[in-house]
Short mmCIF file of C-alpha atoms and ligand atoms in Angstrom, two decimals:
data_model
loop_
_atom_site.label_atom_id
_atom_site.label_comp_id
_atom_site.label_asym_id
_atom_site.label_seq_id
_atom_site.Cartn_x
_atom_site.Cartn_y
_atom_site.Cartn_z
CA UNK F 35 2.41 11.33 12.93
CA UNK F 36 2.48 10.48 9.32
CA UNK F 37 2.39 13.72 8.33
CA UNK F 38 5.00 14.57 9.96
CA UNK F 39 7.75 11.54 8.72
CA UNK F 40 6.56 11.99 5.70
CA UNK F 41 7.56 15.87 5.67
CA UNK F 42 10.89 14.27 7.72
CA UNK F 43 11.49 11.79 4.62
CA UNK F 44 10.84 14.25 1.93
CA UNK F 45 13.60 17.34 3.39
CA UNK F 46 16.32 14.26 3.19
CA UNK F 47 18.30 14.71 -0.13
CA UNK F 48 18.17 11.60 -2.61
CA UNK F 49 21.34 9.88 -3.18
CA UNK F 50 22.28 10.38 -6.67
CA UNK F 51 25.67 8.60 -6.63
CA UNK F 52 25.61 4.86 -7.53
CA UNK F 53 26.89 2.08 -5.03
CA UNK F 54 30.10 1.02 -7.82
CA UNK F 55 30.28 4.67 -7.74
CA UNK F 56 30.51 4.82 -4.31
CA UNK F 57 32.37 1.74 -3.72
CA UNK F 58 35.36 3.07 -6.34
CA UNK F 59 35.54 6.46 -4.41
CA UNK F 60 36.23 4.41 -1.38
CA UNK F 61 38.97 2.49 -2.82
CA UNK F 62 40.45 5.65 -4.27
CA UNK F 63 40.26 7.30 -0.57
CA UNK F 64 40.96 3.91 1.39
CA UNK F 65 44.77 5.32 1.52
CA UNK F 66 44.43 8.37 2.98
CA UNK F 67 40.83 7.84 5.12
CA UNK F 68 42.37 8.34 8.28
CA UNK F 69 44.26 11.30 7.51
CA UNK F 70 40.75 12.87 5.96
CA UNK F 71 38.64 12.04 8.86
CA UNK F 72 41.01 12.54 11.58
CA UNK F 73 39.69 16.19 12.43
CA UNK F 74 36.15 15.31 12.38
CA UNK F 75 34.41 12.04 12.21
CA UNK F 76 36.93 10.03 14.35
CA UNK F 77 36.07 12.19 17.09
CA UNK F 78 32.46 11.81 17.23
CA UNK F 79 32.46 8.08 16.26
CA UNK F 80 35.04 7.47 19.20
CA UNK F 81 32.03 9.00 21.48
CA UNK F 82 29.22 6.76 19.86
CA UNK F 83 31.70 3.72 20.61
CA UNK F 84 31.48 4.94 23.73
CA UNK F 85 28.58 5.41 24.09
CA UNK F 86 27.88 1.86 23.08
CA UNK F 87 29.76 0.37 26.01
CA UNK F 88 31.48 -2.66 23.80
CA UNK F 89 31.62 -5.73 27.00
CA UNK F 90 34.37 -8.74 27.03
CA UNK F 91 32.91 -11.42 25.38
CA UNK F 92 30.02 -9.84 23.28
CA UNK F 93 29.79 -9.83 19.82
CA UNK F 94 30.01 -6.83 18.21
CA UNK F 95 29.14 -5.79 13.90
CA UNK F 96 30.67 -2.45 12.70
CA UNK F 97 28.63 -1.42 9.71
CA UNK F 98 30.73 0.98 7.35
CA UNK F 99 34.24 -0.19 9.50
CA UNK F 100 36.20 1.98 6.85
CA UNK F 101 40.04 2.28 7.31
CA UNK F 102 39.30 0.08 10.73
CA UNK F 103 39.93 2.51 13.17
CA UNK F 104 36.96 1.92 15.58
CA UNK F 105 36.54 -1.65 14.03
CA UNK F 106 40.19 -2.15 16.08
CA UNK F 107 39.09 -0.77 19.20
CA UNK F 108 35.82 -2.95 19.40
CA UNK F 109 38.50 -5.93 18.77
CA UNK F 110 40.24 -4.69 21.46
CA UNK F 111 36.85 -4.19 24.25
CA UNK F 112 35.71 -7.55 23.14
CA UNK F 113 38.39 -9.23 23.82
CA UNK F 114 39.64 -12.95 23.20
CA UNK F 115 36.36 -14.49 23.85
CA UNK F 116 34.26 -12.13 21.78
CA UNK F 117 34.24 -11.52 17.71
CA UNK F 118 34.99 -8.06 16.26
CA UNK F 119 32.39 -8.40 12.85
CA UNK F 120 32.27 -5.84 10.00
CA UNK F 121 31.07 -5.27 6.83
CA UNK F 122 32.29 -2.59 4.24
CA UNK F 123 31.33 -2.67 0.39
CA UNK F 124 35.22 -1.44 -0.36
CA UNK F 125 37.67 -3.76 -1.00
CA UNK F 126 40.21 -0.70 -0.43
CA UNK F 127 38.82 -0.44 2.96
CA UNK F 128 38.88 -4.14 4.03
CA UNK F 129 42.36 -4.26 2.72
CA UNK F 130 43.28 -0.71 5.47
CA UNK F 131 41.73 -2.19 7.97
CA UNK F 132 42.86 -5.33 7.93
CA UNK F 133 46.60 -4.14 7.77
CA UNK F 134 45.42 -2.21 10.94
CA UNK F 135 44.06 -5.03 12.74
CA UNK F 136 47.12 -7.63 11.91
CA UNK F 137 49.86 -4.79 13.18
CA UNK F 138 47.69 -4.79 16.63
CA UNK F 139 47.81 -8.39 16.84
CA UNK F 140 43.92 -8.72 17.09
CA UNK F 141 43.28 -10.33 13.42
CA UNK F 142 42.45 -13.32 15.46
CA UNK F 143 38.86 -12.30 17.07
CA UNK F 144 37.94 -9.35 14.17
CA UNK F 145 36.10 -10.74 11.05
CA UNK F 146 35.51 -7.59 8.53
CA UNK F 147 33.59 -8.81 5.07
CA UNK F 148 33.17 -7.12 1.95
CA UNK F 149 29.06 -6.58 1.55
CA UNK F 150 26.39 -4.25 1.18
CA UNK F 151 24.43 -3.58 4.41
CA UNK F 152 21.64 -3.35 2.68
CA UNK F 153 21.31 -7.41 3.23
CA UNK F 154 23.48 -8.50 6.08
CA UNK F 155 24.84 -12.18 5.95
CA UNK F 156 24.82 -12.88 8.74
CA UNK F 157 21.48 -15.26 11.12
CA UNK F 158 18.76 -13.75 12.97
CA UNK F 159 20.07 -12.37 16.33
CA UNK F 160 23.53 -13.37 16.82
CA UNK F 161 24.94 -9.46 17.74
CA UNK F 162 24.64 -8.11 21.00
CA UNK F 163 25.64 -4.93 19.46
CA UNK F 164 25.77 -3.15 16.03
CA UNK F 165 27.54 0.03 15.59
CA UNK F 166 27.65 2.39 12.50
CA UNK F 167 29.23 5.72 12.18
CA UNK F 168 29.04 8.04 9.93
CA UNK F 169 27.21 5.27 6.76
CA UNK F 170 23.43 5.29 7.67
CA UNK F 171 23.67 8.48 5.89
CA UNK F 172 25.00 7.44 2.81
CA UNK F 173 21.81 4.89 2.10
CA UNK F 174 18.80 6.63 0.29
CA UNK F 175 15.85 7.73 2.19
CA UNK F 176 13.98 4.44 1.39
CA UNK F 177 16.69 2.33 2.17
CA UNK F 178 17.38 3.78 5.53
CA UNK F 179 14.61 1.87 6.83
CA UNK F 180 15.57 -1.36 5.42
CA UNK F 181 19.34 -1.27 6.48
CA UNK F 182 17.69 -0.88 10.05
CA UNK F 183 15.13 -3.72 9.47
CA UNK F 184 18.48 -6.06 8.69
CA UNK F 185 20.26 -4.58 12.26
CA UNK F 186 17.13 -5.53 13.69
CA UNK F 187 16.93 -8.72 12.47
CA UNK F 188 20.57 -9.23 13.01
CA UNK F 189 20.85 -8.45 16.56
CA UNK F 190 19.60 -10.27 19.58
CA UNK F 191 16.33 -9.14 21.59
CA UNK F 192 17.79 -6.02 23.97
CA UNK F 193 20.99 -5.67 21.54
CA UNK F 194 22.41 -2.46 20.87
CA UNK F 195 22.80 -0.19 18.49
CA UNK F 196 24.93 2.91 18.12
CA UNK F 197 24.41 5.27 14.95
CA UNK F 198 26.11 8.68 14.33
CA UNK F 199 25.81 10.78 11.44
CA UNK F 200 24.89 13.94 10.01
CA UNK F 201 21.64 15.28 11.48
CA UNK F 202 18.39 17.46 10.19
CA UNK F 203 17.02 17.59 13.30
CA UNK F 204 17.43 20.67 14.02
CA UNK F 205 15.94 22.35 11.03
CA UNK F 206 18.45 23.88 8.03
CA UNK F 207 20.90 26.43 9.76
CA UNK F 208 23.20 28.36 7.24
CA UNK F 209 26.21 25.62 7.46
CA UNK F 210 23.84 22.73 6.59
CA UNK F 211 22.21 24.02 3.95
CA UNK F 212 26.09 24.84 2.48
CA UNK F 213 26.61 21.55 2.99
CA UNK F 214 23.95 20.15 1.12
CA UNK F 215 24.35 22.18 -1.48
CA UNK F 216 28.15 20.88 -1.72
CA UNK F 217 26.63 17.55 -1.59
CA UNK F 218 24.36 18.34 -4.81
CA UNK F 219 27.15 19.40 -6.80
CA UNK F 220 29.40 16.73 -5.53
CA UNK F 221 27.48 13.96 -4.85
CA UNK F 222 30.40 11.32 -5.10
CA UNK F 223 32.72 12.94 -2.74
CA UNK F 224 30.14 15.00 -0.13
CA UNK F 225 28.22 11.75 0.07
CA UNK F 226 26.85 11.71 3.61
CA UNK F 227 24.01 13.67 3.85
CA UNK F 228 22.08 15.56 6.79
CA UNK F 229 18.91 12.66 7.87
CA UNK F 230 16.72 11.74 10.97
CA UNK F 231 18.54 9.71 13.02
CA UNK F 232 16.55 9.13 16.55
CA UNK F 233 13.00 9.33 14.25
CA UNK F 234 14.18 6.65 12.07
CA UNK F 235 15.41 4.55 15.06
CA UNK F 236 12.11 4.68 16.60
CA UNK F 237 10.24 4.24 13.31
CA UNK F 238 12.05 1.10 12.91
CA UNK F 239 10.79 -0.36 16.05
CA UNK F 240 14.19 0.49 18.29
CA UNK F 241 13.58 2.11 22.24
CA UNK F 242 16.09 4.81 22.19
CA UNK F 243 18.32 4.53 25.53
CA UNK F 244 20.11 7.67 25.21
CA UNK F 245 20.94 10.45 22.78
CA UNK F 246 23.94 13.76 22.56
CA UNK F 247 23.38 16.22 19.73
CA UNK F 248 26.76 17.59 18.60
CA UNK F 249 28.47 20.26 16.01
CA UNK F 250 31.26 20.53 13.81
CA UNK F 251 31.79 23.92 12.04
CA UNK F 252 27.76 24.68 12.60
CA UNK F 253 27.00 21.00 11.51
CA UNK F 254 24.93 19.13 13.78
CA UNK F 255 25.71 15.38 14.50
CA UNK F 256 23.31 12.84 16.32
CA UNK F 257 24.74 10.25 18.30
CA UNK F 258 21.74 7.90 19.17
CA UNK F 259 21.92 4.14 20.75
CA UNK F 260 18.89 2.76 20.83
CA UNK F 261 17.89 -0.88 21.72
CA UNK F 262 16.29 -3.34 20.20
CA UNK F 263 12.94 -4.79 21.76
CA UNK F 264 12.45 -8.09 23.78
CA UNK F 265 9.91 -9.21 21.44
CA UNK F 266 10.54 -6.69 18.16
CA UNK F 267 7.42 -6.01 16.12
CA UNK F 268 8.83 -4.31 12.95
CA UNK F 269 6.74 -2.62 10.23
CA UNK F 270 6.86 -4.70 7.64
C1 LIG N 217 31.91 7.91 5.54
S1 LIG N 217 32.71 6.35 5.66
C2 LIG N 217 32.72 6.06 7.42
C3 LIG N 217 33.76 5.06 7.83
C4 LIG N 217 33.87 4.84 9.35
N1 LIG N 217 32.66 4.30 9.88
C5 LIG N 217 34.24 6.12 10.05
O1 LIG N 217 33.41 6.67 10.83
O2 LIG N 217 35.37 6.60 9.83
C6 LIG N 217 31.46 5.23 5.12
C7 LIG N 217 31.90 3.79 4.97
O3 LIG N 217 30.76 3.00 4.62
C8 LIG N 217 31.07 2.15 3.53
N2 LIG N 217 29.84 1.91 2.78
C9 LIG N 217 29.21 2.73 1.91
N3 LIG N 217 28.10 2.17 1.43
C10 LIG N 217 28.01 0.94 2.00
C11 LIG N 217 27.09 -0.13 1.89
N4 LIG N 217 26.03 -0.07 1.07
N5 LIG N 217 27.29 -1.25 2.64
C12 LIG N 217 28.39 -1.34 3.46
N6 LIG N 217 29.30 -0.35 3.59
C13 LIG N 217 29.11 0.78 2.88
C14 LIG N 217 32.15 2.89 2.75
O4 LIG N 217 32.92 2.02 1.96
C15 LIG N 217 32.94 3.55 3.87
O5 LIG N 217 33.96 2.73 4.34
#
């Protein structure tokens, strides 16, 4: 079992792209996120949000809420009574997305911070659910645990949480292994990167409640919602 994360840690590219780096190519993009995503993330985020099953009343931390697209529609299932969190480390993006939550008249239950996920601010179980599309990926290997430590820490015993993102899994067809090498040579723009998504879930002490695997142009995609345990006992 070691053996075998440690072979699943060591086919994950590094990140080689700084977080100011990253940050500033966020801001540059904030503008025109929605019309760059449209074709291809937004779809398969829209599934993990479903798949997440956002309840009246709960509330519900979007890690990585970008222009605010999905962070609007969890302000929207929540409802008056519930609290639309998120935290983004661009400025450009919290600026988007809260233009996009004020024009649909639900600035009033969303609260998107500026932050790195890396250390949430925010007390020990308070969420009933954390979602994250598409921004687990963008962490380096040995972070990837850690943001997951701080969702785990974050949300309440049996919370939820919904990842998707670029997936190994599946071994390195022809399309993914173009795509990583586009992500070597342009490590500030291809910045999410092909990881273990349902292994690092369970490594981090989640029960997985349900699982799709799906492609893009050859690319595979987990969507994985896993839950956190009653009585979590988290490698340290
Ligand atoms: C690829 S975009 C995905 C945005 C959105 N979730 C979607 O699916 O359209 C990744 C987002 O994560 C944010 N991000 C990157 N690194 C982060 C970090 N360390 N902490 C918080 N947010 C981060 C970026 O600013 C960006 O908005």
């Amino acid at each position: 079992m070691k053996e075998e994360r440690r072979a699943a840690a060591s086919d994950i590219l590094p990140v080689t792209r700084t977080k100011t780096e990253a940050k500033r190519f966020y801001d540059r993009a904030s503008g025109i996120y929605d019309l760059l995503t449209r074709a291809f993330e937004r779809r398969f985020a829209e599934m993990a949000l479903e798949r997440l099953d956002v309840r009246e009343g709960e509330a519900v931390l979007e890690i990585g809420f970008g222009s605010g697209h999905c962070l609007t529609s969890i302000a929207r299932a929540v409802g008056r009574e519930g609290g639309a969190h998120g935290i983004d480390i661009s400025g450009g993006m919290l600026a988007v997305a809260r233009k996009k939550l004020v024009r649909s008249e639900l600035e009033d239950r969303a609260h998107p911070v500026l932050g790195d996920a890396a250390r949430l601010p925010y007390r020990d179980s308070v969420f009933d659910a954390i979602f994250m599309s598409y921004t687990l990926e963008l962490f380096d290997t040995a972070e990837i645990p850690q943001v997951l430590k701080e969702t785990g820490r974050v949300l309440k015993p049996g919370g939820r949480l919904a990842v998707a993102s670029l997936s190994r899994e599946d071994g390195a067809s022809l399309m993914l292994r173009l795509y990583e090498w586009a992500h070597v040579r342009w490590p500030k723009y291809a910045d999410c990167r092909p990881i273990y998504v349902e292994r690092s879930l369970r490594d981090a002490g989640f029960e997985i409640q349900a699982k799709d695997k799906v492609r893009w142009f050859g690319l595979p995609n987990e969507i994985v919602v896993g839950v956190n345990p009653e009585s979590p006992q988290r490698p340290h």
